[in-house]
mmCIF file with all atom_site columns, C-alpha atoms in Angstrom:
data_model
loop_
_atom_site.group_PDB
_atom_site.id
_atom_site.type_symbol
_atom_site.label_atom_id
_atom_site.label_alt_id
_atom_site.label_comp_id
_atom_site.label_asym_id
_atom_site.label_entity_id
_atom_site.label_seq_id
_atom_site.pdbx_PDB_ins_code
_atom_site.Cartn_x
_atom_site.Cartn_y
_atom_site.Cartn_z
_atom_site.occupancy
_atom_site.B_iso_or_equiv
_atom_site.pdbx_formal_charge
_atom_site.auth_seq_id
_atom_site.auth_comp_id
_atom_site.auth_asym_id
_atom_site.auth_atom_id
_atom_site.pdbx_PDB_model_num
ATOM 1   C CA . MET A 1 1   ? 43.356 47.785 -6.806  1.00 87.00 ? 1   MET A CA 1
ATOM 2   C CA . ALA A 1 2   ? 42.899 44.358 -8.801  1.00 91.00 ? 2   ALA A CA 1
ATOM 3   C CA . ASN A 1 3   ? 44.961 42.126 -11.140 1.00 94.00 ? 3   ASN A CA 1
ATOM 4   C CA . ILE A 1 4   ? 42.353 40.030 -13.722 1.00 94.00 ? 4   ILE A CA 1
ATOM 5   C CA . GLU A 1 5   ? 43.576 37.191 -15.493 1.00 94.00 ? 5   GLU A CA 1
ATOM 6   C CA . ILE A 1 6   ? 42.004 34.854 -17.895 1.00 93.00 ? 6   ILE A CA 1
ATOM 7   C CA . THR A 1 7   ? 42.957 30.963 -17.636 1.00 91.00 ? 7   THR A CA 1
ATOM 8   C CA . GLU A 1 8   ? 43.099 29.061 -20.890 1.00 88.00 ? 8   GLU A CA 1
ATOM 9   C CA . ASN A 1 9   ? 40.436 26.783 -18.597 1.00 90.00 ? 9   ASN A CA 1
ATOM 10  C CA . GLY A 1 10  ? 38.028 29.947 -19.010 1.00 93.00 ? 10  GLY A CA 1
ATOM 11  C CA . ILE A 1 11  ? 39.088 29.891 -14.771 1.00 95.00 ? 11  ILE A CA 1
ATOM 12  C CA . LEU A 1 12  ? 39.332 34.418 -14.499 1.00 96.00 ? 12  LEU A CA 1
ATOM 13  C CA . VAL A 1 13  ? 41.180 34.972 -11.042 1.00 97.00 ? 13  VAL A CA 1
ATOM 14  C CA . VAL A 1 14  ? 41.059 38.756 -9.722  1.00 97.00 ? 14  VAL A CA 1
ATOM 15  C CA . THR A 1 15  ? 43.222 39.539 -7.388  1.00 97.00 ? 15  THR A CA 1
ATOM 16  C CA . LEU A 1 16  ? 42.689 42.426 -5.361  1.00 96.00 ? 16  LEU A CA 1
ATOM 17  C CA . TYR A 1 17  ? 45.148 44.444 -3.550  1.00 94.00 ? 17  TYR A CA 1
ATOM 18  C CA . GLY A 1 18  ? 44.258 47.308 -0.324  1.00 94.00 ? 18  GLY A CA 1
ATOM 19  C CA . GLU A 1 19  ? 41.622 48.820 -0.337  1.00 92.00 ? 19  GLU A CA 1
ATOM 20  C CA . LEU A 1 20  ? 38.176 48.072 -2.260  1.00 91.00 ? 20  LEU A CA 1
ATOM 21  C CA . ASP A 1 21  ? 35.850 50.847 -2.443  1.00 88.00 ? 21  ASP A CA 1
ATOM 22  C CA . ASN A 1 22  ? 32.865 51.851 -4.343  1.00 89.00 ? 22  ASN A CA 1
ATOM 23  C CA . HIS A 1 23  ? 34.486 53.494 -6.967  1.00 88.00 ? 23  HIS A CA 1
ATOM 24  C CA . GLU A 1 24  ? 36.848 50.825 -7.651  1.00 90.00 ? 24  GLU A CA 1
ATOM 25  C CA . ALA A 1 25  ? 34.249 47.861 -7.404  1.00 93.00 ? 25  ALA A CA 1
ATOM 26  C CA . ASN A 1 26  ? 32.439 49.210 -10.279 1.00 91.00 ? 26  ASN A CA 1
ATOM 27  C CA . GLY A 1 27  ? 35.442 49.296 -12.631 1.00 89.00 ? 27  GLY A CA 1
ATOM 28  C CA . ILE A 1 28  ? 36.317 45.823 -11.749 1.00 94.00 ? 28  ILE A CA 1
ATOM 29  C CA . ARG A 1 29  ? 32.331 44.974 -12.181 1.00 95.00 ? 29  ARG A CA 1
ATOM 30  C CA . THR A 1 30  ? 32.219 46.080 -15.998 1.00 93.00 ? 30  THR A CA 1
ATOM 31  C CA . ASN A 1 31  ? 35.322 43.781 -16.884 1.00 92.00 ? 31  ASN A CA 1
ATOM 32  C CA . ILE A 1 32  ? 34.288 40.059 -15.038 1.00 95.00 ? 32  ILE A CA 1
ATOM 33  C CA . SER A 1 33  ? 30.677 40.841 -16.078 1.00 94.00 ? 33  SER A CA 1
ATOM 34  C CA . SER A 1 34  ? 32.027 41.039 -19.539 1.00 94.00 ? 34  SER A CA 1
ATOM 35  C CA . ALA A 1 35  ? 34.278 38.574 -20.029 1.00 93.00 ? 35  ALA A CA 1
ATOM 36  C CA . ILE A 1 36  ? 31.380 36.119 -17.876 1.00 95.00 ? 36  ILE A CA 1
ATOM 37  C CA . PHE A 1 37  ? 28.822 37.116 -20.557 1.00 94.00 ? 37  PHE A CA 1
ATOM 38  C CA . ALA A 1 38  ? 31.359 36.533 -23.275 1.00 93.00 ? 38  ALA A CA 1
ATOM 39  C CA . GLY A 1 39  ? 31.216 33.077 -22.637 1.00 91.00 ? 39  GLY A CA 1
ATOM 40  C CA . GLN A 1 40  ? 34.831 33.345 -21.673 1.00 88.00 ? 40  GLN A CA 1
ATOM 41  C CA . VAL A 1 41  ? 34.776 32.608 -17.670 1.00 94.00 ? 41  VAL A CA 1
ATOM 42  C CA . LYS A 1 42  ? 33.453 28.850 -15.598 1.00 93.00 ? 42  LYS A CA 1
ATOM 43  C CA . ALA A 1 43  ? 34.840 30.328 -12.573 1.00 96.00 ? 43  ALA A CA 1
ATOM 44  C CA . VAL A 1 44  ? 35.776 32.942 -10.621 1.00 97.00 ? 44  VAL A CA 1
ATOM 45  C CA . ILE A 1 45  ? 38.377 33.067 -7.523  1.00 97.00 ? 45  ILE A CA 1
ATOM 46  C CA . TRP A 1 46  ? 39.007 35.699 -5.896  1.00 98.00 ? 46  TRP A CA 1
ATOM 47  C CA . ASP A 1 47  ? 41.995 36.524 -3.924  1.00 98.00 ? 47  ASP A CA 1
ATOM 48  C CA . LEU A 1 48  ? 41.416 38.623 -0.707  1.00 97.00 ? 48  LEU A CA 1
ATOM 49  C CA . GLU A 1 49  ? 45.311 37.786 0.603   1.00 96.00 ? 49  GLU A CA 1
ATOM 50  C CA . LYS A 1 50  ? 46.274 41.018 0.291   1.00 96.00 ? 50  LYS A CA 1
ATOM 51  C CA . LEU A 1 51  ? 43.250 43.226 0.551   1.00 95.00 ? 51  LEU A CA 1
ATOM 52  C CA . GLY A 1 52  ? 42.806 44.908 4.064   1.00 92.00 ? 52  GLY A CA 1
ATOM 53  C CA . PHE A 1 53  ? 39.863 46.690 3.297   1.00 91.00 ? 53  PHE A CA 1
ATOM 54  C CA . MET A 1 54  ? 36.746 46.486 2.002   1.00 90.00 ? 54  MET A CA 1
ATOM 55  C CA . ASP A 1 55  ? 33.268 47.629 1.848   1.00 86.00 ? 55  ASP A CA 1
ATOM 56  C CA . SER A 1 56  ? 29.901 46.564 1.188   1.00 87.00 ? 56  SER A CA 1
ATOM 57  C CA . ALA A 1 57  ? 29.900 47.669 -1.972  1.00 90.00 ? 57  ALA A CA 1
ATOM 58  C CA . GLY A 1 58  ? 33.318 44.306 -1.962  1.00 90.00 ? 58  GLY A CA 1
ATOM 59  C CA . ILE A 1 59  ? 30.904 42.268 -1.091  1.00 90.00 ? 59  ILE A CA 1
ATOM 60  C CA . GLY A 1 60  ? 27.908 43.298 -3.991  1.00 92.00 ? 60  GLY A CA 1
ATOM 61  C CA . LEU A 1 61  ? 30.967 42.690 -6.217  1.00 95.00 ? 61  LEU A CA 1
ATOM 62  C CA . ILE A 1 62  ? 31.683 39.337 -5.670  1.00 95.00 ? 62  ILE A CA 1
ATOM 63  C CA . LEU A 1 63  ? 27.325 37.646 -5.267  1.00 94.00 ? 63  LEU A CA 1
ATOM 64  C CA . GLY A 1 64  ? 26.620 39.457 -8.284  1.00 95.00 ? 64  GLY A CA 1
ATOM 65  C CA . ARG A 1 65  ? 28.759 38.467 -10.202 1.00 96.00 ? 65  ARG A CA 1
ATOM 66  C CA . MET A 1 66  ? 27.624 35.403 -8.486  1.00 95.00 ? 66  MET A CA 1
ATOM 67  C CA . ARG A 1 67  ? 24.514 35.937 -9.413  1.00 94.00 ? 67  ARG A CA 1
ATOM 68  C CA . ASP A 1 68  ? 26.018 36.623 -13.516 1.00 94.00 ? 68  ASP A CA 1
ATOM 69  C CA . LEU A 1 69  ? 28.235 33.113 -13.961 1.00 95.00 ? 69  LEU A CA 1
ATOM 70  C CA . ALA A 1 70  ? 24.528 30.923 -11.808 1.00 93.00 ? 70  ALA A CA 1
ATOM 71  C CA . PRO A 1 71  ? 22.693 30.609 -14.915 1.00 93.00 ? 71  PRO A CA 1
ATOM 72  C CA . PHE A 1 72  ? 26.398 29.850 -16.789 1.00 90.00 ? 72  PHE A CA 1
ATOM 73  C CA . GLY A 1 73  ? 26.760 26.630 -13.596 1.00 91.00 ? 73  GLY A CA 1
ATOM 74  C CA . GLY A 1 74  ? 29.781 28.242 -12.380 1.00 93.00 ? 74  GLY A CA 1
ATOM 75  C CA . GLU A 1 75  ? 31.893 28.432 -10.031 1.00 94.00 ? 75  GLU A CA 1
ATOM 76  C CA . THR A 1 76  ? 33.547 31.147 -7.279  1.00 96.00 ? 76  THR A CA 1
ATOM 77  C CA . LEU A 1 77  ? 36.019 30.630 -4.559  1.00 97.00 ? 77  LEU A CA 1
ATOM 78  C CA . ILE A 1 78  ? 37.103 32.969 -1.552  1.00 97.00 ? 78  ILE A CA 1
ATOM 79  C CA . LEU A 1 79  ? 40.805 32.689 -1.271  1.00 98.00 ? 79  LEU A CA 1
ATOM 80  C CA . ASN A 1 80  ? 42.311 33.953 2.265   1.00 97.00 ? 80  ASN A CA 1
ATOM 81  C CA . PRO A 1 81  ? 40.218 36.910 3.746   1.00 96.00 ? 81  PRO A CA 1
ATOM 82  C CA . SER A 1 82  ? 40.674 38.816 6.809   1.00 94.00 ? 82  SER A CA 1
ATOM 83  C CA . VAL A 1 83  ? 39.330 37.143 9.887   1.00 94.00 ? 83  VAL A CA 1
ATOM 84  C CA . THR A 1 84  ? 37.008 40.091 9.712   1.00 92.00 ? 84  THR A CA 1
ATOM 85  C CA . MET A 1 85  ? 35.591 39.520 6.030   1.00 92.00 ? 85  MET A CA 1
ATOM 86  C CA . GLU A 1 86  ? 35.231 35.538 5.905   1.00 94.00 ? 86  GLU A CA 1
ATOM 87  C CA . LYS A 1 87  ? 32.445 36.645 8.714   1.00 93.00 ? 87  LYS A CA 1
ATOM 88  C CA . ILE A 1 88  ? 31.125 38.909 6.119   1.00 90.00 ? 88  ILE A CA 1
ATOM 89  C CA . PHE A 1 89  ? 31.225 36.465 3.897   1.00 91.00 ? 89  PHE A CA 1
ATOM 90  C CA . SER A 1 90  ? 29.889 33.821 6.535   1.00 91.00 ? 90  SER A CA 1
ATOM 91  C CA . PHE A 1 91  ? 26.374 35.638 7.318   1.00 90.00 ? 91  PHE A CA 1
ATOM 92  C CA . SER A 1 92  ? 25.736 36.426 3.518   1.00 87.00 ? 92  SER A CA 1
ATOM 93  C CA . GLY A 1 93  ? 25.895 32.581 3.040   1.00 88.00 ? 93  GLY A CA 1
ATOM 94  C CA . LEU A 1 94  ? 29.534 32.083 1.848   1.00 91.00 ? 94  LEU A CA 1
ATOM 95  C CA . GLU A 1 95  ? 31.397 30.170 3.840   1.00 92.00 ? 95  GLU A CA 1
ATOM 96  C CA . LYS A 1 96  ? 30.921 27.327 1.312   1.00 94.00 ? 96  LYS A CA 1
ATOM 97  C CA . ASN A 1 97  ? 33.278 28.834 -0.950  1.00 95.00 ? 97  ASN A CA 1
ATOM 98  C CA . ILE A 1 98  ? 35.794 30.324 1.564   1.00 96.00 ? 98  ILE A CA 1
ATOM 99  C CA . ARG A 1 99  ? 39.208 28.767 0.856   1.00 97.00 ? 99  ARG A CA 1
ATOM 100 C CA . HIS A 1 100 ? 42.743 29.024 3.014   1.00 97.00 ? 100 HIS A CA 1
ATOM 101 C CA . CYS A 1 101 ? 45.282 28.305 -0.004  1.00 97.00 ? 101 CYS A CA 1
ATOM 102 C CA . THR A 1 102 ? 46.594 29.126 -2.693  1.00 96.00 ? 102 THR A CA 1
ATOM 103 C CA . VAL A 1 103 ? 45.409 30.703 -6.178  1.00 96.00 ? 103 VAL A CA 1
ATOM 104 C CA . ASP A 1 104 ? 46.834 27.128 -8.287  1.00 94.00 ? 104 ASP A CA 1
ATOM 105 C CA . GLN A 1 105 ? 45.294 25.047 -5.440  1.00 95.00 ? 105 GLN A CA 1
ATOM 106 C CA . ALA A 1 106 ? 42.025 26.547 -5.852  1.00 96.00 ? 106 ALA A CA 1
ATOM 107 C CA . ILE A 1 107 ? 42.231 25.844 -9.526  1.00 94.00 ? 107 ILE A CA 1
ATOM 108 C CA . GLY A 1 108 ? 43.411 22.289 -9.512  1.00 92.00 ? 108 GLY A CA 1
ATOM 109 C CA . GLU A 1 109 ? 39.784 22.273 -7.650  1.00 90.00 ? 109 GLU A CA 1
ATOM 110 C CA . ILE A 1 110 ? 37.767 23.309 -9.641  1.00 89.00 ? 110 ILE A CA 1
ATOM 111 C CA . GLY A 1 111 ? 39.192 20.774 -12.639 1.00 76.00 ? 111 GLY A CA 1
ATOM 112 C CA . GLY A 1 112 ? 41.381 23.359 -14.098 1.00 59.00 ? 112 GLY A CA 1
ATOM 113 C CA . VAL A 1 113 ? 45.275 22.947 -14.797 1.00 51.00 ? 113 VAL A CA 1
ATOM 114 C CA . LEU A 1 114 ? 47.781 24.686 -12.623 1.00 47.00 ? 114 LEU A CA 1
ATOM 115 C CA . HIS A 1 115 ? 50.020 27.421 -13.724 1.00 45.00 ? 115 HIS A CA 1
ATOM 116 C CA . GLU A 1 116 ? 53.650 26.352 -13.956 1.00 44.00 ? 116 GLU A CA 1
ATOM 117 C CA . GLN A 1 117 ? 55.959 28.143 -11.669 1.00 38.00 ? 117 GLN A CA 1
#
């Protein structure tokens, strides 16, 4: 399951829960790519703290959206992956995109406005 929000600064926050498989990834992919190609998104934050399982479709989902965002000069941050997921992202060359912080801290790092709580 996923919760997808766009902040007023054009930062797309994707919070993933439970398990992410191919079927789930396809629906998420469509929503995020549409927002990117519509010019609504300058960065994507993937919050994986509550994600218990992700197969190769999940890695492809994140890598593909990074590719979609690249022509727009957008940033991607991957928050709080499990130890196993972090190793997979590191093998994929994404260690520079990994953060262990809150969504608000990541938004601040990208240069957005922090959510009011």
